CSV table of C-alpha atoms and ligand atoms in Angstrom, one decimal:
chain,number,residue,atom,x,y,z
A,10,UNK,CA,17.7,6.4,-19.4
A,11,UNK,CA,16.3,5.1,-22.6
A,12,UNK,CA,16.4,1.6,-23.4
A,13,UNK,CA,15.8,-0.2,-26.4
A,14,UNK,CA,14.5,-3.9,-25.8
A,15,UNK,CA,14.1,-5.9,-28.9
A,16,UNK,CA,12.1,-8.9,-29.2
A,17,UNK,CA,9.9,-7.4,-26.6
A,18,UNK,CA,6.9,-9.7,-27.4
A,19,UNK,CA,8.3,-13.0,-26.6
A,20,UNK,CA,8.9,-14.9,-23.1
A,21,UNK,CA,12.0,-13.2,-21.7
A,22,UNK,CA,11.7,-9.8,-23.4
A,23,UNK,CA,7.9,-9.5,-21.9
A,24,UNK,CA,9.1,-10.5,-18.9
A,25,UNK,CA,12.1,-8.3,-18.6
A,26,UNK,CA,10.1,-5.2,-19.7
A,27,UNK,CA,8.0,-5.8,-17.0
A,28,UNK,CA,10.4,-6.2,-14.5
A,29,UNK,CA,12.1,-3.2,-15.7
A,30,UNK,CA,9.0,-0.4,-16.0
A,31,UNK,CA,8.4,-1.8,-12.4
A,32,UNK,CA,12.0,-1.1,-11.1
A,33,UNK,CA,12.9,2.0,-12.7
A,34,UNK,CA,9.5,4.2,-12.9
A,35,UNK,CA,12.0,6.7,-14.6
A,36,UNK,CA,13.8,4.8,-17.1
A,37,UNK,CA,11.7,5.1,-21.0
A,38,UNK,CA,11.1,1.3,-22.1
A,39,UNK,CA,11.1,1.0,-26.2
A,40,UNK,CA,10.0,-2.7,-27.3
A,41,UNK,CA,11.1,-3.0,-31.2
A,42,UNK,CA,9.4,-6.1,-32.1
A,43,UNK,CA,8.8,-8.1,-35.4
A,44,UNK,CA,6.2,-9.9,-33.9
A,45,UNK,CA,6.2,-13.0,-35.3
A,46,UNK,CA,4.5,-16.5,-34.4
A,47,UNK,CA,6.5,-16.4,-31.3
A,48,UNK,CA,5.4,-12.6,-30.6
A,49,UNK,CA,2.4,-11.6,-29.4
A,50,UNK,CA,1.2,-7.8,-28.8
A,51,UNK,CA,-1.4,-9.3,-26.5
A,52,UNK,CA,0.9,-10.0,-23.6
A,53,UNK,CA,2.3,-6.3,-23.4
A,54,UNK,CA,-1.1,-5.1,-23.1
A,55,UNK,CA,-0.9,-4.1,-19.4
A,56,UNK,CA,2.1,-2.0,-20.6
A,57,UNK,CA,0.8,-0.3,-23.7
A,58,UNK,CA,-0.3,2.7,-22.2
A,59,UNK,CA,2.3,3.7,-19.7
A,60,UNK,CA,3.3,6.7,-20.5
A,61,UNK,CA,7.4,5.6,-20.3
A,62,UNK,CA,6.6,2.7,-22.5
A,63,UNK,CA,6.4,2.8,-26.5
A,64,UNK,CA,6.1,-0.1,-29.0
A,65,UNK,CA,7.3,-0.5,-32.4
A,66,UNK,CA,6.6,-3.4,-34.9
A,67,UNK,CA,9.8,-3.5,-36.9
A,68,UNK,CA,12.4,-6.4,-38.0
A,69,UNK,CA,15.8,-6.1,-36.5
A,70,UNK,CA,17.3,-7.0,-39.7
A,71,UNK,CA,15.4,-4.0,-41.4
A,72,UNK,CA,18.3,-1.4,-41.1
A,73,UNK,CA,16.3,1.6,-42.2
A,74,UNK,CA,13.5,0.9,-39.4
A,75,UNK,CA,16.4,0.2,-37.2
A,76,UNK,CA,17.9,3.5,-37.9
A,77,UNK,CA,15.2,5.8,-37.7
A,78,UNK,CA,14.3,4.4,-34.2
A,79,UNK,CA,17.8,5.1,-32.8
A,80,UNK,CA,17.6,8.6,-34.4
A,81,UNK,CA,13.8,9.0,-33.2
A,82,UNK,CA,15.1,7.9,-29.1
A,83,UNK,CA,18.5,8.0,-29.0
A,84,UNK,CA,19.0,5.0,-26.8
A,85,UNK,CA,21.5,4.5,-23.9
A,86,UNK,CA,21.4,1.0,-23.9
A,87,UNK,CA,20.0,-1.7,-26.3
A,88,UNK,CA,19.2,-5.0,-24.7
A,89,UNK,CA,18.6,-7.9,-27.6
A,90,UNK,CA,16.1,-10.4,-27.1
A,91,UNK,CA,15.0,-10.8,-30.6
A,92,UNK,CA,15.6,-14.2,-31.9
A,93,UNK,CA,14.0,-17.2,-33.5
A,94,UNK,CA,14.7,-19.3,-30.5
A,95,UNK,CA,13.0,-22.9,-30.8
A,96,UNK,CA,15.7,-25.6,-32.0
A,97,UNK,CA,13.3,-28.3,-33.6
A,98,UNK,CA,11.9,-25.1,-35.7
A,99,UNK,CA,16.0,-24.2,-36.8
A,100,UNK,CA,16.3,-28.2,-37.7
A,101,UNK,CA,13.2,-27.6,-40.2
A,102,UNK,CA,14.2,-24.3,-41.6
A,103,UNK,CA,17.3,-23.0,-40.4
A,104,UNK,CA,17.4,-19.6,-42.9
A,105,UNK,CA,15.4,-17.7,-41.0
A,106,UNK,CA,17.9,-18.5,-37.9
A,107,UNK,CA,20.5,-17.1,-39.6
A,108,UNK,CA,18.8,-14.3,-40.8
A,109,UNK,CA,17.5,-12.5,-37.5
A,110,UNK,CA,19.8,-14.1,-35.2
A,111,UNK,CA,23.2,-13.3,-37.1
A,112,UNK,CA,22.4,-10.7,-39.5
A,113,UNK,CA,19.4,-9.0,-37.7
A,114,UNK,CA,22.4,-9.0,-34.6
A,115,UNK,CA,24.9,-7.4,-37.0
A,116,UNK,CA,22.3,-4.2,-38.0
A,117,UNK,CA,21.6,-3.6,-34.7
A,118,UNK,CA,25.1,-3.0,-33.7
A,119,UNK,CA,25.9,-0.7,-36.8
A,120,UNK,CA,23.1,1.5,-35.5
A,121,UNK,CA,24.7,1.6,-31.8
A,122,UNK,CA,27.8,2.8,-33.6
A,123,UNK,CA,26.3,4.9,-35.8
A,124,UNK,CA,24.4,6.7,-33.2
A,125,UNK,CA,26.4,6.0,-30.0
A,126,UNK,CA,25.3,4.0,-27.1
A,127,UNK,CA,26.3,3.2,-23.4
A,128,UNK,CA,25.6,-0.8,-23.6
A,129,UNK,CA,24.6,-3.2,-26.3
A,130,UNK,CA,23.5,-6.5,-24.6
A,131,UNK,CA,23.3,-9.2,-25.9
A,132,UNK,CA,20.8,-12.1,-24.7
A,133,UNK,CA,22.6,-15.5,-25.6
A,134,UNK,CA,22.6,-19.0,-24.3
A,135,UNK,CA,24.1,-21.8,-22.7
A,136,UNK,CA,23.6,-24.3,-26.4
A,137,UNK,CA,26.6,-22.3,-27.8
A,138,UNK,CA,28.8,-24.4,-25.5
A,139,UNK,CA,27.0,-27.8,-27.0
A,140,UNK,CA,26.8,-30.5,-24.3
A,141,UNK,CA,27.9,-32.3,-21.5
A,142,UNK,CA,28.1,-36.3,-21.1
A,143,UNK,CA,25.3,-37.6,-18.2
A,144,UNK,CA,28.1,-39.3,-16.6
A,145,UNK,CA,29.8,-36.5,-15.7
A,146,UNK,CA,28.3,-34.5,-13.2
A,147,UNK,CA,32.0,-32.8,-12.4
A,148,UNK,CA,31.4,-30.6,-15.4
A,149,UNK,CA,29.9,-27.7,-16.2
A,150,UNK,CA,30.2,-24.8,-18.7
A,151,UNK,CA,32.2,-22.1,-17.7
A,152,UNK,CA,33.1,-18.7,-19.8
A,153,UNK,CA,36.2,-20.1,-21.0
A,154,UNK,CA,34.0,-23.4,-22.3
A,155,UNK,CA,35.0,-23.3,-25.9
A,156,UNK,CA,32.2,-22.4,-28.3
A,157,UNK,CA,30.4,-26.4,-30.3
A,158,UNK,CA,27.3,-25.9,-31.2
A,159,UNK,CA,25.1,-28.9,-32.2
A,160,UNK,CA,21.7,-27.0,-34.1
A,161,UNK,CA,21.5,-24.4,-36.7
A,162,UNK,CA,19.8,-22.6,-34.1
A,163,UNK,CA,22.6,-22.8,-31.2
A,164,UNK,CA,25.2,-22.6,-33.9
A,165,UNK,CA,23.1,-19.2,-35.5
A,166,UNK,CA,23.2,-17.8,-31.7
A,167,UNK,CA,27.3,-18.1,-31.5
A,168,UNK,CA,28.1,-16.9,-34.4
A,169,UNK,CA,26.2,-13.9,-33.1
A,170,UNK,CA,28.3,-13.9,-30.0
A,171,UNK,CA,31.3,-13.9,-32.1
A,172,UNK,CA,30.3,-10.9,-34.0
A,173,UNK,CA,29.6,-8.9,-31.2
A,174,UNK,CA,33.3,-9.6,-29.5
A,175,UNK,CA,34.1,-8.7,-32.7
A,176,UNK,CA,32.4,-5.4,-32.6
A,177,UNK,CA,33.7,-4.6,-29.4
A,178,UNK,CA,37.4,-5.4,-30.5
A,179,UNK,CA,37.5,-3.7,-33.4
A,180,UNK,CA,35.1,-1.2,-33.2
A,181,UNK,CA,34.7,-0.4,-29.8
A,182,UNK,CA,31.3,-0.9,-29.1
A,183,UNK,CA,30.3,-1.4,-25.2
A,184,UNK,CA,29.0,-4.8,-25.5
A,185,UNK,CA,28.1,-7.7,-23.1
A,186,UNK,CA,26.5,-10.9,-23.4
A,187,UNK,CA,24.8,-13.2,-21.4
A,188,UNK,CA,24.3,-16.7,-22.1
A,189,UNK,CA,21.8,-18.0,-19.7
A,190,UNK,CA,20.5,-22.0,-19.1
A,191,UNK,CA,16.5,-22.9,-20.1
A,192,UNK,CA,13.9,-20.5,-18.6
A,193,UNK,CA,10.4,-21.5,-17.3
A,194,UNK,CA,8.0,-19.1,-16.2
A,195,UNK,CA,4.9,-16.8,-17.7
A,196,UNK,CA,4.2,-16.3,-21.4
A,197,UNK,CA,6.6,-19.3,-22.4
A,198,UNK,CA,5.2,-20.2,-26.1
A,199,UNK,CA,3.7,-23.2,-26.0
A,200,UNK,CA,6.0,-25.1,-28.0
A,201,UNK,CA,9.0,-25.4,-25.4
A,202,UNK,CA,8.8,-28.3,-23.0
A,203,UNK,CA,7.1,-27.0,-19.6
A,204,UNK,CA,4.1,-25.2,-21.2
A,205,UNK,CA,3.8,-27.5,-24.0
A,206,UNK,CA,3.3,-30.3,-21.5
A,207,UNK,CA,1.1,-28.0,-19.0
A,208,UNK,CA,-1.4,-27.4,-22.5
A,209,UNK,CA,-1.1,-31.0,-23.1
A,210,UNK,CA,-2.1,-32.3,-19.6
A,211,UNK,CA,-5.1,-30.3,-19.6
A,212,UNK,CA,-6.4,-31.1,-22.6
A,213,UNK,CA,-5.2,-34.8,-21.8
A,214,UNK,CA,-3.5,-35.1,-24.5
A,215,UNK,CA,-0.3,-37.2,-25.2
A,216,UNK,CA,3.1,-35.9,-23.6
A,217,UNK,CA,5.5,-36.3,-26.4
A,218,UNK,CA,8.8,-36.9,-24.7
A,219,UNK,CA,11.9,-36.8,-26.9
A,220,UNK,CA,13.8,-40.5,-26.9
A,221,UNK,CA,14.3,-41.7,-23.4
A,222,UNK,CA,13.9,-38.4,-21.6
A,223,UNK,CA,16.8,-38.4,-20.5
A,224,UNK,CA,18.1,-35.7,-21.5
A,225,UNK,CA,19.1,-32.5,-18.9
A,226,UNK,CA,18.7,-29.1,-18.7
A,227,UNK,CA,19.7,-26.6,-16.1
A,228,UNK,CA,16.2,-24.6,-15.4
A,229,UNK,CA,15.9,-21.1,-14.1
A,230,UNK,CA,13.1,-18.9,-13.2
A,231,UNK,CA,12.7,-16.4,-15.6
A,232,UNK,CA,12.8,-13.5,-13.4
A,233,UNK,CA,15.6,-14.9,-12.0
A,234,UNK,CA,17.2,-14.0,-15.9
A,235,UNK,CA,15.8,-10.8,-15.7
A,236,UNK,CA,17.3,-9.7,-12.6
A,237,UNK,CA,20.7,-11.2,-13.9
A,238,UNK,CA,20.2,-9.0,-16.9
A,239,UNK,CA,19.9,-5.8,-15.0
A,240,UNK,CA,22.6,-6.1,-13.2
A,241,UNK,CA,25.5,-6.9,-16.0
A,242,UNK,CA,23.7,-3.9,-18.0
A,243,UNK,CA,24.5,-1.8,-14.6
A,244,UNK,CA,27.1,-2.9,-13.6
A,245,UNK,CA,28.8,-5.7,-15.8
A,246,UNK,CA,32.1,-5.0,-17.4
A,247,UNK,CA,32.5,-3.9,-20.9
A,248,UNK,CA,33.5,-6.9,-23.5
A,249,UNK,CA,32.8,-9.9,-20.9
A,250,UNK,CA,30.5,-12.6,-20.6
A,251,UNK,CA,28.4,-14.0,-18.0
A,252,UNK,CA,27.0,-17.2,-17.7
A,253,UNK,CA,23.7,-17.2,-16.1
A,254,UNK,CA,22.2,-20.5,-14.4
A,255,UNK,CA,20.7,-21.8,-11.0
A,256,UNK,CA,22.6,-25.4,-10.3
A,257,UNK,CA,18.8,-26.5,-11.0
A,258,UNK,CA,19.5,-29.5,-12.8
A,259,UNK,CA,16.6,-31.9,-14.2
A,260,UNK,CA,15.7,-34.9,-16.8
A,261,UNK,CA,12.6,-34.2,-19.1
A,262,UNK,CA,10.7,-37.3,-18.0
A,263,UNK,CA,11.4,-35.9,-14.0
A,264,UNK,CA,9.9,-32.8,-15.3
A,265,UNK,CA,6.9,-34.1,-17.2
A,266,UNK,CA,5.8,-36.0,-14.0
A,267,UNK,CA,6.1,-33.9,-12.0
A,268,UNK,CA,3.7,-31.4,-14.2
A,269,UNK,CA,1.3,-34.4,-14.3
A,270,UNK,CA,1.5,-34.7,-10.4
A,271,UNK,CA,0.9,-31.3,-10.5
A,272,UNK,CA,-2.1,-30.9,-12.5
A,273,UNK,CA,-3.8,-34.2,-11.0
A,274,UNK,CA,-3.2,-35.7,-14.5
A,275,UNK,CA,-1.8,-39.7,-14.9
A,276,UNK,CA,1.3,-40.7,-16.5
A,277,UNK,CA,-0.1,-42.6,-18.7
A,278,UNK,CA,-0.6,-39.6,-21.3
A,279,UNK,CA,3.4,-39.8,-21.6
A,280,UNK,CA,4.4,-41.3,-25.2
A,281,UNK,CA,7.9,-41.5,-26.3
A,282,UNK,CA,8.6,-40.6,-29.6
A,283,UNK,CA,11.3,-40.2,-32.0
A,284,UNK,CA,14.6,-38.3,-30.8
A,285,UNK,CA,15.2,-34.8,-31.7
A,286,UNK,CA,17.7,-34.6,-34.6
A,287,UNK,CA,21.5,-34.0,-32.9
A,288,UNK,CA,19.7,-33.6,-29.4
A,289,UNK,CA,22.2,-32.2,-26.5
A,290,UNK,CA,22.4,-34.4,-23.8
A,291,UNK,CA,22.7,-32.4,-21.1
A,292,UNK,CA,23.6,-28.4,-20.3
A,293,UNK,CA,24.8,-27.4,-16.8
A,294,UNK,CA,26.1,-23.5,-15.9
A,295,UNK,CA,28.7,-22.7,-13.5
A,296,UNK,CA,27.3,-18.9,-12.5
A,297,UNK,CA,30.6,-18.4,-10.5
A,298,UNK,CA,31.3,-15.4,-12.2
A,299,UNK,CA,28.2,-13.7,-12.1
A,300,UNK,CA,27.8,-14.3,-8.3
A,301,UNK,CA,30.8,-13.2,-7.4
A,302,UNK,CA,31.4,-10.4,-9.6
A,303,UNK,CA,27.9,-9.0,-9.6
A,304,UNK,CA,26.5,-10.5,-6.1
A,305,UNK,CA,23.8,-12.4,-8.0
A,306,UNK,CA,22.1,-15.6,-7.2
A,307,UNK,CA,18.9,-17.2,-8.3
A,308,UNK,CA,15.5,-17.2,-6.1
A,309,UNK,CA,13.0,-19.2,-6.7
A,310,UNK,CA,13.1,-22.5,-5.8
A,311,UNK,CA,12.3,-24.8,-9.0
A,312,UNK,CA,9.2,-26.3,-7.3
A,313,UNK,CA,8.1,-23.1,-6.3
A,314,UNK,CA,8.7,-21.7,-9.4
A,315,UNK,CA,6.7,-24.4,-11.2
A,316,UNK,CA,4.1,-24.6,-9.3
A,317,UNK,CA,3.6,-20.5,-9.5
A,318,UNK,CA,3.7,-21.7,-13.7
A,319,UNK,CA,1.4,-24.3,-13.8
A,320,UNK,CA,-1.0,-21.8,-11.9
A,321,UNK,CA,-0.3,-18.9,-14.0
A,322,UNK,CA,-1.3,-21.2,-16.9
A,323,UNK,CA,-4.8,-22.5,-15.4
A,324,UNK,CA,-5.3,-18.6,-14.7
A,325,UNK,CA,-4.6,-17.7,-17.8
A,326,UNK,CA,-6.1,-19.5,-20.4
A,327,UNK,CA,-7.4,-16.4,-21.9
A,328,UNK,CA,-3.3,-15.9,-23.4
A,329,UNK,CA,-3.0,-19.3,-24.4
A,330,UNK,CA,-5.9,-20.7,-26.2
A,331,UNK,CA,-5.8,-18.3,-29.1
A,332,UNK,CA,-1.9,-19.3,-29.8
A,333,UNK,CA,-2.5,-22.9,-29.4
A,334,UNK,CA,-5.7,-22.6,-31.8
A,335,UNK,CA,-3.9,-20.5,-34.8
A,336,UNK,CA,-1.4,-21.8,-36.6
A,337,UNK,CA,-0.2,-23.7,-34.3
A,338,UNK,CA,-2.2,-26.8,-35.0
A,339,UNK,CA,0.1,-27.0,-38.5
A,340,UNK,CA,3.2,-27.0,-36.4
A,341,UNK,CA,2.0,-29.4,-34.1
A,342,UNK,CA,0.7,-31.8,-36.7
A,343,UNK,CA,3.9,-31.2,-38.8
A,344,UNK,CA,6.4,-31.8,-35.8
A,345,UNK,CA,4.2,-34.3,-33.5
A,346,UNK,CA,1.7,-36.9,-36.1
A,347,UNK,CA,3.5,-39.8,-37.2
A,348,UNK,CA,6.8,-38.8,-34.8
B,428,NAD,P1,10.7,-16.1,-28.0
B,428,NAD,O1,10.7,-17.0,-29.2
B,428,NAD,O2,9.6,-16.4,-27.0
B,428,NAD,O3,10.6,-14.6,-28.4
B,428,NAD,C1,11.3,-14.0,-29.5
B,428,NAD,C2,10.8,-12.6,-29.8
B,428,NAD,O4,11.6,-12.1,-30.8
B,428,NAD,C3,9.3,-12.7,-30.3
B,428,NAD,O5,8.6,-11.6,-29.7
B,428,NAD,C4,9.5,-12.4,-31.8
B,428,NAD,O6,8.4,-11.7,-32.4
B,428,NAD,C5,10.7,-11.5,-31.8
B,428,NAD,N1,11.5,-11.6,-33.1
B,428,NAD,C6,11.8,-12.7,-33.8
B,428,NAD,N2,12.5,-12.3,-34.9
B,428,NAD,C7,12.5,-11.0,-34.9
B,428,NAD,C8,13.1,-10.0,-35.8
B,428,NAD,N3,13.7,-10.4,-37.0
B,428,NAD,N4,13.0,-8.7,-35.5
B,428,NAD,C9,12.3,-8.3,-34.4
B,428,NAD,N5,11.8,-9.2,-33.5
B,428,NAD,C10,11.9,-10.5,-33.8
B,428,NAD,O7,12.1,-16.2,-27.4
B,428,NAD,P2,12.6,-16.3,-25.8
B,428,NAD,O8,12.5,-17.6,-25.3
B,428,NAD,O9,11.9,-15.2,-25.1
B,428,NAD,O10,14.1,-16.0,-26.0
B,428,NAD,C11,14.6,-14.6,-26.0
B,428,NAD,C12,16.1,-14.6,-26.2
B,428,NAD,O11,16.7,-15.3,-25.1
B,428,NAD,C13,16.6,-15.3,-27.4
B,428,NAD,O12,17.6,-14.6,-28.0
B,428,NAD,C14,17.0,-16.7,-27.0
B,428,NAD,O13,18.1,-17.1,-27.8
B,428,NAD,C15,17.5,-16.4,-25.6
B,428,NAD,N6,17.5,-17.5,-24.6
B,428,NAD,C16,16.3,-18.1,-24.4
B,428,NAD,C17,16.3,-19.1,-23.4
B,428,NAD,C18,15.0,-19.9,-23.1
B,428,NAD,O14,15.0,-20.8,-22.3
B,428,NAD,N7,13.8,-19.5,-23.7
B,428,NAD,C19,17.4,-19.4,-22.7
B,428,NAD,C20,18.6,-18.7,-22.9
B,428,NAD,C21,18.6,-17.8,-23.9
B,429,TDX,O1,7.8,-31.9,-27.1
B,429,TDX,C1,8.9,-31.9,-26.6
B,429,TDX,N1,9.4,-33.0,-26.0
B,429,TDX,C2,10.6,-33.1,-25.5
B,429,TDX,O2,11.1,-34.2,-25.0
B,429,TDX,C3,9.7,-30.7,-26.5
B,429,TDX,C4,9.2,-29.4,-27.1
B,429,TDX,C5,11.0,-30.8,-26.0
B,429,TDX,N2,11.4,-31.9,-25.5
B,429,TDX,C6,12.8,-32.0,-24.9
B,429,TDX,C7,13.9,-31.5,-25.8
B,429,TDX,C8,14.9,-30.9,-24.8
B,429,TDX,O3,15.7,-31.9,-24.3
B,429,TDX,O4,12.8,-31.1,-23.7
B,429,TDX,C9,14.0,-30.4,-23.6
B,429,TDX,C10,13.7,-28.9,-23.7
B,429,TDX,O5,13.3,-28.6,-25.0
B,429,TDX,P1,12.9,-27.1,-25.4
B,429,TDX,O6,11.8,-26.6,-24.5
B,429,TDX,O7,12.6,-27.1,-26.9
B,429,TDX,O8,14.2,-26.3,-25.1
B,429,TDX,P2,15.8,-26.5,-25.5
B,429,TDX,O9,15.9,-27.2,-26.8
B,429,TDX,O10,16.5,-27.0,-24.3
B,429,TDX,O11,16.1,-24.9,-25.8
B,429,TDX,C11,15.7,-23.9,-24.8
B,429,TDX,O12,16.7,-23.5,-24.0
B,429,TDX,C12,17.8,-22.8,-24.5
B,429,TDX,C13,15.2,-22.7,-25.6
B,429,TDX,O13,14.2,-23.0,-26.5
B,429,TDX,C14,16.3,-22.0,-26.3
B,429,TDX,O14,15.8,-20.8,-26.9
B,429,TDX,C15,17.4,-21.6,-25.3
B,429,TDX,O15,18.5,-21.0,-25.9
């Protein structure tokens, strides 16, 4: 089996290639990759030379590039990771959201009917169902959750999802999507909460928490997402959804001390500042239908999985540094001074 994972060289898609070149020794892994400020050919360097394992350095949106890949491999399934994925980047600029995350969406589909395929996947999230009030812990996003998106960025992702029901109902094309809760775990950019706050801590720098902090996500181990993955592109029906999420509800501020506990750091470098622009309040998945349809449940414990993050991150300094050195240092001064 050939399968073509885009956005390779970001969080998930590293992880998930990994995961997959480990589990199926026979399968050929293609990583199509635009490599942008959130991709980063470093981490797929224990990859690169496996002989079942081939990168390419193209933009989804690109159709021509897009084309002759397909024609070059001939993929079974395509599993799409590639996205702009940060929501206080999409409130800044949301073009380039719509760009790769809709249009870029779009090309790859007309190549998987152009040149056939078993599965297209499609790697969405749980901010297309916008959020849930704190005071009611009763509810949670289900499949049938209607779509309300709240960023350019969440709003860019479901218009994606729309497109490729659309695909599958007019065209035919084997689709499924996943829309999964925040991940946590290796190779998370350090923009996103948990390693932004890990990078902070040990530099002891301030940790900028958004408003109150009270907001709540629902976190998940990322190879917990992975494994989910494998088995809807497996053994997932055609056309559905899946909701993907480990009843691991938490506020920001619980998480940020609980990174400072971790790292032997005070609380004292946590600063409030300004709110994020139309900032959800809280996301929570119901994964009924996954578990029972697919037998899957998450595995790691959230404060096992944290601290196994927070030491991959002292260990690995060596991955970080360079990103947080770059370019980098503009967003942060853009998005953090004077906040
Ligand atoms: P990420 O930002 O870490 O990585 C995105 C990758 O896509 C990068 O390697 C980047 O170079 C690549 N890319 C961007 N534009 C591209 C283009 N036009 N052509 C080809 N490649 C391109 O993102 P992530 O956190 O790993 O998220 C991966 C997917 O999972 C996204 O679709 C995101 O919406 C979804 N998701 C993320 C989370 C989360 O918590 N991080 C949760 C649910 C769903
Ligand atoms: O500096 C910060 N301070 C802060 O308080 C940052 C970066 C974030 N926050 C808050 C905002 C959110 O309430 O922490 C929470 C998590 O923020 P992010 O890490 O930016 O994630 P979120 O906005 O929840 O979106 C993530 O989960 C869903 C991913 O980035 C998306 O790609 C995914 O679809």
């Amino acid at each position: 089996m050939t399968v073509i994972v885009t956005g390779g060289a970001g969080f998930i898609g590293s992880n998930f290639i990994f995961y997959m070149l480990k589990k199926y020794p026979s399968y050929r892994i293609i990583c199509l990759d635009k490599l942008t400020y959130a991709g980063n050919l470093s981490t797929l360097a224990p990859v690169m030379d496996s002989a079942n394992f081939r990168f390419v350095k193209a933009d989804i949106c690109d159709r021509e590039a897009v084309y002759k890949l397909f024609e070059e491999e001939h993929p079974e399934t395509v599993v799409n990771f590639a996205a702009e994925s940060h929501v206080d980047r999409s409130i800044e600029n949301p073009g380039i959201f719509l760009q790769t995350n809709i249009m870029g969406t779009s090309v790859l589909m007309d190549a998987c009917l152009r040149y056939g395929i078993k599965r297209f996947h499609q790697v969405s999230t749980d901010e297309v169902y916008g959020d849930l009030p704190l005071d009611r812990p009763d509810l949670l996003f289900t499949e049938e959750t209607s779509l309300h998106t709240s960023s350019p960025y969440s709003s860019s992702k479901a218009a994606a999802d729309l497109l490729v029901l659309a695909y599958h109902r007019t065209y035919g094309l084997p689709v499924s999507i996943s829309r999964c809760s925040n991940n946590y775990g290796p190779y998370h950019f350090p923009e996103k909460l948990i390693p932004l706050m890990i990078v902070n801590a040990l530099a002891d720098k301030p940790l900028p928490v958004y408003g109150k902090g009270e907001n709540v996500r629902d976190w998940l181990y990322v190879e917990d997402h992975c494994k989910a993955i494998d088995l809807i592109i497996h053994k997932g029906r055609e056309g559905e959804v899946y909701n993907i999420g480990g009843h691991n509800e938490m506020r920001n501020i619980d998480i940020v001390k609980l990174i400072c506990k971790e790292l032997g750091k005070s609380e004292n470098l946590i600063t409030y500042v300004s709110d994020r622009k139309g900032h959800d309040m809280r996301y929570a998945i119901d994964p009924t239908k996954i578990h029972g349809e697919l037998g899957w449940l998450p595995e790691t414990r959230f404060k096992d999985g944290v601290k196994k993050t927070v030491k991959w991150y002292l260990d690995n300094r060596a991955w970080w540094e360079p990103i947080i050195s770059g370019e980098y240092k503009n967003y942060y001064e853009r998005m953090y001074k004077n906040r």
